[in-house]
Coordinates of C-alpha atoms in Angstrom, one line a residue:
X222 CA 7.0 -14.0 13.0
X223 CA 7.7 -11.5 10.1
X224 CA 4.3 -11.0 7.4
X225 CA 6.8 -9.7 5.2
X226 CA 10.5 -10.5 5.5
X227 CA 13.3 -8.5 2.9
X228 CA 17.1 -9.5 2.5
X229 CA 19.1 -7.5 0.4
X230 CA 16.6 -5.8 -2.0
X231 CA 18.4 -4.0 -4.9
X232 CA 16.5 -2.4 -7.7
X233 CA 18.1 -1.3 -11.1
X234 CA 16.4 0.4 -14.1
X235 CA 19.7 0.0 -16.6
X236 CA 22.6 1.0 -14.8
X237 CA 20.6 3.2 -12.4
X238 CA 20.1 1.5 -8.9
X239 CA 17.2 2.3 -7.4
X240 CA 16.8 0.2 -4.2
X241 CA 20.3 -0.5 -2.7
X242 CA 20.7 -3.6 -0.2
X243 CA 17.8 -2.9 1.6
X244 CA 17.0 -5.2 4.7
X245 CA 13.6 -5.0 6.5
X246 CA 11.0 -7.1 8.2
X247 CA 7.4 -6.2 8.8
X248 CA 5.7 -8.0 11.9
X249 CA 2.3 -9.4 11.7
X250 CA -0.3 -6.7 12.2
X251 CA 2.6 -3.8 12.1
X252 CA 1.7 -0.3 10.2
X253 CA 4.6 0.9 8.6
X254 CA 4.3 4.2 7.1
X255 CA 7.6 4.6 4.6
X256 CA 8.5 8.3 4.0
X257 CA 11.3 10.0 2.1
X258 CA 11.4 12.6 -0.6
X259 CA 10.2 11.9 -4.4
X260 CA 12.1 9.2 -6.1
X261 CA 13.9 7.8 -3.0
X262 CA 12.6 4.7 -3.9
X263 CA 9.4 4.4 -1.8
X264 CA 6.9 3.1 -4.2
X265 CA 9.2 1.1 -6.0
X266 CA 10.5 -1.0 -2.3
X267 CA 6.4 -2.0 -1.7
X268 CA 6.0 -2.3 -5.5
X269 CA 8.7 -5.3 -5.3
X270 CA 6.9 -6.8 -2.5
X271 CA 4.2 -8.4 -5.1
X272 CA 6.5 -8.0 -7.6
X273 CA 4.9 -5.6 -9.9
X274 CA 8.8 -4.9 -10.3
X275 CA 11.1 -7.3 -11.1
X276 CA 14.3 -6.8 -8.7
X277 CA 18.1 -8.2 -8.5
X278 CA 18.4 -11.8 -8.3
X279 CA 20.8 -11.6 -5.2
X280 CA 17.6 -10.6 -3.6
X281 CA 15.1 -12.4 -1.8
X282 CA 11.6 -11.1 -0.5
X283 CA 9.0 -13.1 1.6
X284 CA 5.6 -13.2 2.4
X285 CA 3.9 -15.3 5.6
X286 CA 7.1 -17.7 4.6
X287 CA 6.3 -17.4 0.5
X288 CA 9.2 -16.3 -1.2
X289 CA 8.0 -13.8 -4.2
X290 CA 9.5 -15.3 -7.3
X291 CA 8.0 -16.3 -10.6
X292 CA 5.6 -19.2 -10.9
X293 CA 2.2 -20.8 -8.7
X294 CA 4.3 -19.0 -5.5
X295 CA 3.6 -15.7 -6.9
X296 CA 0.3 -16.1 -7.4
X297 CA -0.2 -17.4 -3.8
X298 CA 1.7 -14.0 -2.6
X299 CA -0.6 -12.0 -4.8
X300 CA -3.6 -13.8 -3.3
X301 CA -2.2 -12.5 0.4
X302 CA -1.5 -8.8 -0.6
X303 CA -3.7 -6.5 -1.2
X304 CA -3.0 -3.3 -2.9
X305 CA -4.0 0.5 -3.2
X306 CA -2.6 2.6 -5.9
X307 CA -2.0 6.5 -6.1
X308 CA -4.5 6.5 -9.2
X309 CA -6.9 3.6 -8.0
X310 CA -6.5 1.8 -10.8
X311 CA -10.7 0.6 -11.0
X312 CA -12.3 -1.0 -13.9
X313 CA -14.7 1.8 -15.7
X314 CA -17.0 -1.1 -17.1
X315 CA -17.6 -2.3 -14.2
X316 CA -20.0 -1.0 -11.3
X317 CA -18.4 -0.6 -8.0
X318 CA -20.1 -3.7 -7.0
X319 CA -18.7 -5.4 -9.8
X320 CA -15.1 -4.0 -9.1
X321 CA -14.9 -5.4 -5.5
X322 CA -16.5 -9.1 -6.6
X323 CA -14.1 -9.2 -9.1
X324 CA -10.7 -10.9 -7.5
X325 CA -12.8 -13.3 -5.3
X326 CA -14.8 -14.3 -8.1
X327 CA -11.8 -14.9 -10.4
X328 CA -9.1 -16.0 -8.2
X329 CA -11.2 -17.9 -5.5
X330 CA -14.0 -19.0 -7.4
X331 CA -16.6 -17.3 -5.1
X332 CA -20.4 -17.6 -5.9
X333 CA -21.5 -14.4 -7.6
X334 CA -24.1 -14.5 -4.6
X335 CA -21.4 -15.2 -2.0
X336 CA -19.1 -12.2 -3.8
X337 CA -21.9 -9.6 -3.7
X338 CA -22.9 -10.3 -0.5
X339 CA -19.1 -9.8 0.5
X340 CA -18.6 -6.7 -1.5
X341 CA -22.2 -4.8 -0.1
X342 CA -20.8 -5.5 3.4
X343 CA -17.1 -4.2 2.2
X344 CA -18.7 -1.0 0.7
X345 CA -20.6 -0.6 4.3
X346 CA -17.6 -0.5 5.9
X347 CA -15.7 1.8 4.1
X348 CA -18.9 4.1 4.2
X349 CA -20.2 3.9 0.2
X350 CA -22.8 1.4 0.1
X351 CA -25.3 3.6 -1.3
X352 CA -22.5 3.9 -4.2
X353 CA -22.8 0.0 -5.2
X354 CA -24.7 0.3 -8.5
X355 CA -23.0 3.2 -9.7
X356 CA -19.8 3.4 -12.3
X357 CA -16.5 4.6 -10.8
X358 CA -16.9 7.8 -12.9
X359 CA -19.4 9.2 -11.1
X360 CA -17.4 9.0 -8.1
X361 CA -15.3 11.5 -6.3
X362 CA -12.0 11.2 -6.2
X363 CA -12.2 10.4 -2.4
X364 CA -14.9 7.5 -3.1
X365 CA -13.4 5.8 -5.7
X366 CA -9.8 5.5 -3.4
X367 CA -12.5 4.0 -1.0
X368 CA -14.0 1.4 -4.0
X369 CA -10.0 0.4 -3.9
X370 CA -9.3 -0.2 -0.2
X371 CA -12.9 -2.5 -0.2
X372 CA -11.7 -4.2 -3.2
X373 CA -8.1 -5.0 -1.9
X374 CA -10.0 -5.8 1.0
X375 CA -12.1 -8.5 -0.8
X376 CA -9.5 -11.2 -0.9
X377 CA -9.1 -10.8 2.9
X378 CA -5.3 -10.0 2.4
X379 CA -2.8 -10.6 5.1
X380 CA -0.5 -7.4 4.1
X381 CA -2.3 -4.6 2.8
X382 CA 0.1 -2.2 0.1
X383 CA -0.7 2.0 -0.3
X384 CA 1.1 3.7 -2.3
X385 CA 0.5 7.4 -1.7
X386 CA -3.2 6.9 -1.6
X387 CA -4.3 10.4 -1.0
X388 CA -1.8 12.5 -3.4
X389 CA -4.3 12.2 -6.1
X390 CA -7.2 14.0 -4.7
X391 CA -8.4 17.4 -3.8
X392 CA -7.6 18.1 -0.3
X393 CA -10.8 18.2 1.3
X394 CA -11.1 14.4 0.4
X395 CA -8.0 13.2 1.7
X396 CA -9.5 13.1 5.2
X397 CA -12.6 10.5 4.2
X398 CA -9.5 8.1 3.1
X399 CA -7.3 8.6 5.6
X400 CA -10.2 8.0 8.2
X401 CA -11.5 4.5 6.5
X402 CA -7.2 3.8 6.5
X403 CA -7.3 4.5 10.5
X404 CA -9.8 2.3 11.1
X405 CA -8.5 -0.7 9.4
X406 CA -5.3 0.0 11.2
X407 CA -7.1 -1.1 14.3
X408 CA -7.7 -4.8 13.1
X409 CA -4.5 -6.5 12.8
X410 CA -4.3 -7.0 9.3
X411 CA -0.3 -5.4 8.3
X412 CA 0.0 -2.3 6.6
X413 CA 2.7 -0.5 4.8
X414 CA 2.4 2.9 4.0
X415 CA 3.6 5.0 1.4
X416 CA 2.7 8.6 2.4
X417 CA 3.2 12.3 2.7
X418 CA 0.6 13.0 5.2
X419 CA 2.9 13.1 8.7
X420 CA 0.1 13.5 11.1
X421 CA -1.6 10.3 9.7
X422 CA 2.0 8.5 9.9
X423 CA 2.4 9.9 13.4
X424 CA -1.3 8.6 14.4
X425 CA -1.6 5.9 13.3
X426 CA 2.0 4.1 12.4
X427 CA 4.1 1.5 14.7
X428 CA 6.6 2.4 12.8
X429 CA 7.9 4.9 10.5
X430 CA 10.4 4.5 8.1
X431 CA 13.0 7.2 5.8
X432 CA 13.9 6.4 2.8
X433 CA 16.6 8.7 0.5
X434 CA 18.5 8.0 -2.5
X435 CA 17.6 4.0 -2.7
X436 CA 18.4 3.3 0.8
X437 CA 16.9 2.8 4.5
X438 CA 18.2 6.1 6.5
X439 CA 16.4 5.9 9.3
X440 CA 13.3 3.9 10.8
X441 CA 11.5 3.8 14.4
X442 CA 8.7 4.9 16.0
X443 CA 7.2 8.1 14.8
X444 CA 7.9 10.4 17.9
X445 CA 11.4 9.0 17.5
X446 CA 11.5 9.6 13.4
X447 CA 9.3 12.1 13.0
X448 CA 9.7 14.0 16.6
X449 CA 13.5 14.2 17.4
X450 CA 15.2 12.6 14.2
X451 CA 19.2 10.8 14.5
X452 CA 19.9 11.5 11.0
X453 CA 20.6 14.6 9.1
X454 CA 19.1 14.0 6.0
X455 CA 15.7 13.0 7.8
X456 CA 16.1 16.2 9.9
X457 CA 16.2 18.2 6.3
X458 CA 13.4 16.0 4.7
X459 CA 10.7 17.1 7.8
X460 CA 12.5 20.8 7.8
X461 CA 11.2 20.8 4.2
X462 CA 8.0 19.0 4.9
X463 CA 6.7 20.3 7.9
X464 CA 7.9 24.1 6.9
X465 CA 6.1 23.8 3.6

């Protein structure tokens, strides 16, 4: 059955369309990494799937059978997707503890006890426990993205949302993410992508899909999208990429 099923999907800003009739469905447990060139409409497709953008009525989006549409269904979708944002997006106010107790606390009504004790074993895991009591400033760049995936983690999401969680830090922290991201890939829970990093996408992805101009050009597995491309305009996107 699909985790995340999408019929139609079109996307305007005014009169510019920024999705077109896009059709997809994401397995349980599938890592989709979704690739394309800037403004092809990547971030705003898995923005749409918790609705963070409001899309074309003609469309229809569901999640575990959920459809994503205004009202008490939303906030069950919400309560099943977890996601990571390019900037991270954490509460300054807040310790990192505090940041990661925060969802199950407010949306589940989770002890404080019962939330800390979740969130200590969530920091372990993504390799920052030592970091618990501090404030996201003092972080790197590469920890706090880590703070994020634990607390997306904390609601013990079925579908799991990055987008472009790496292209905001220095390069020699990219690889502590992208390490705690391969390892989650290994549990089941579904992932979808939104990355530049190819050698991650060819690792670790079931799938890998191009986007251009709004639209689906291509998708398959990454030797097949990423190694001998069918379409021309994915051919020119990894000529660009990979020749950079």
């Amino acid at each position: 059955m699909s985790t995340v099923s999408i019929r139609a999907l079109n996307k305007f800003y005014g009169t510019f369309q920024a999705l077109r009739g896009i059709d997809l469905e994401i397995a349980k447990g599938e890592v989709v990494c979704v690739i394309g060139p800037s403004g092809s409409g990547k971030s705003t497709l898995i923005r749409c799937i918790n609705r963070l953008e409001e899309f074309s009525r003609d469309s229809a989006i569901l999640v575990d059978g959920i459809p994503v549409v205004a009202g008490r269904s939303l906030a069950k979708v919400r309560a099943e997707v977890g996601m990571v944002f390019q900037n991270f997006n954490l509460f300054p106010h807040l310790t990192v503890r505090e940041n990661v107790m925060l969802a199950p606390r407010r949306v589940r009504g989770t002890s404080r006890a019962e939330a800390a004790n979740h969130a200590n074993a969530l920091l372990a895991r993504v390799g920052i426990a030592e970091q618990a009591d501090k404030y996201p400033e003092k972080l790197s760049g590469g920890q706090q993205q880590r703070v994020a995936i634990a607390r997306a983690l904390a609601m013990e999401p079925q579908v799991l949302l990055f987008d472009e969680p790496t292209s905001a830090l220095d390069p020699e922290m990219v690889g502590e993410v992208l390490d705690v991201m391969k390892a989650l890939a290994g549990t089941g829970v579904t992932m979808i992508v939104v990355t530049h990093e190819m050698g991650f996408a060819r690792q670790v992805a079931d799938r890998v899909i191009f986007m251009d101009g709004g639209e689906v050009i291509e998708t398959g597995p990454p030797e097949q999208v990423l190694g001998a491309p069918r379409e021309q305009r994915t051919q020119n996107f990894l000529s660009a990429v990979l020749n950079h």
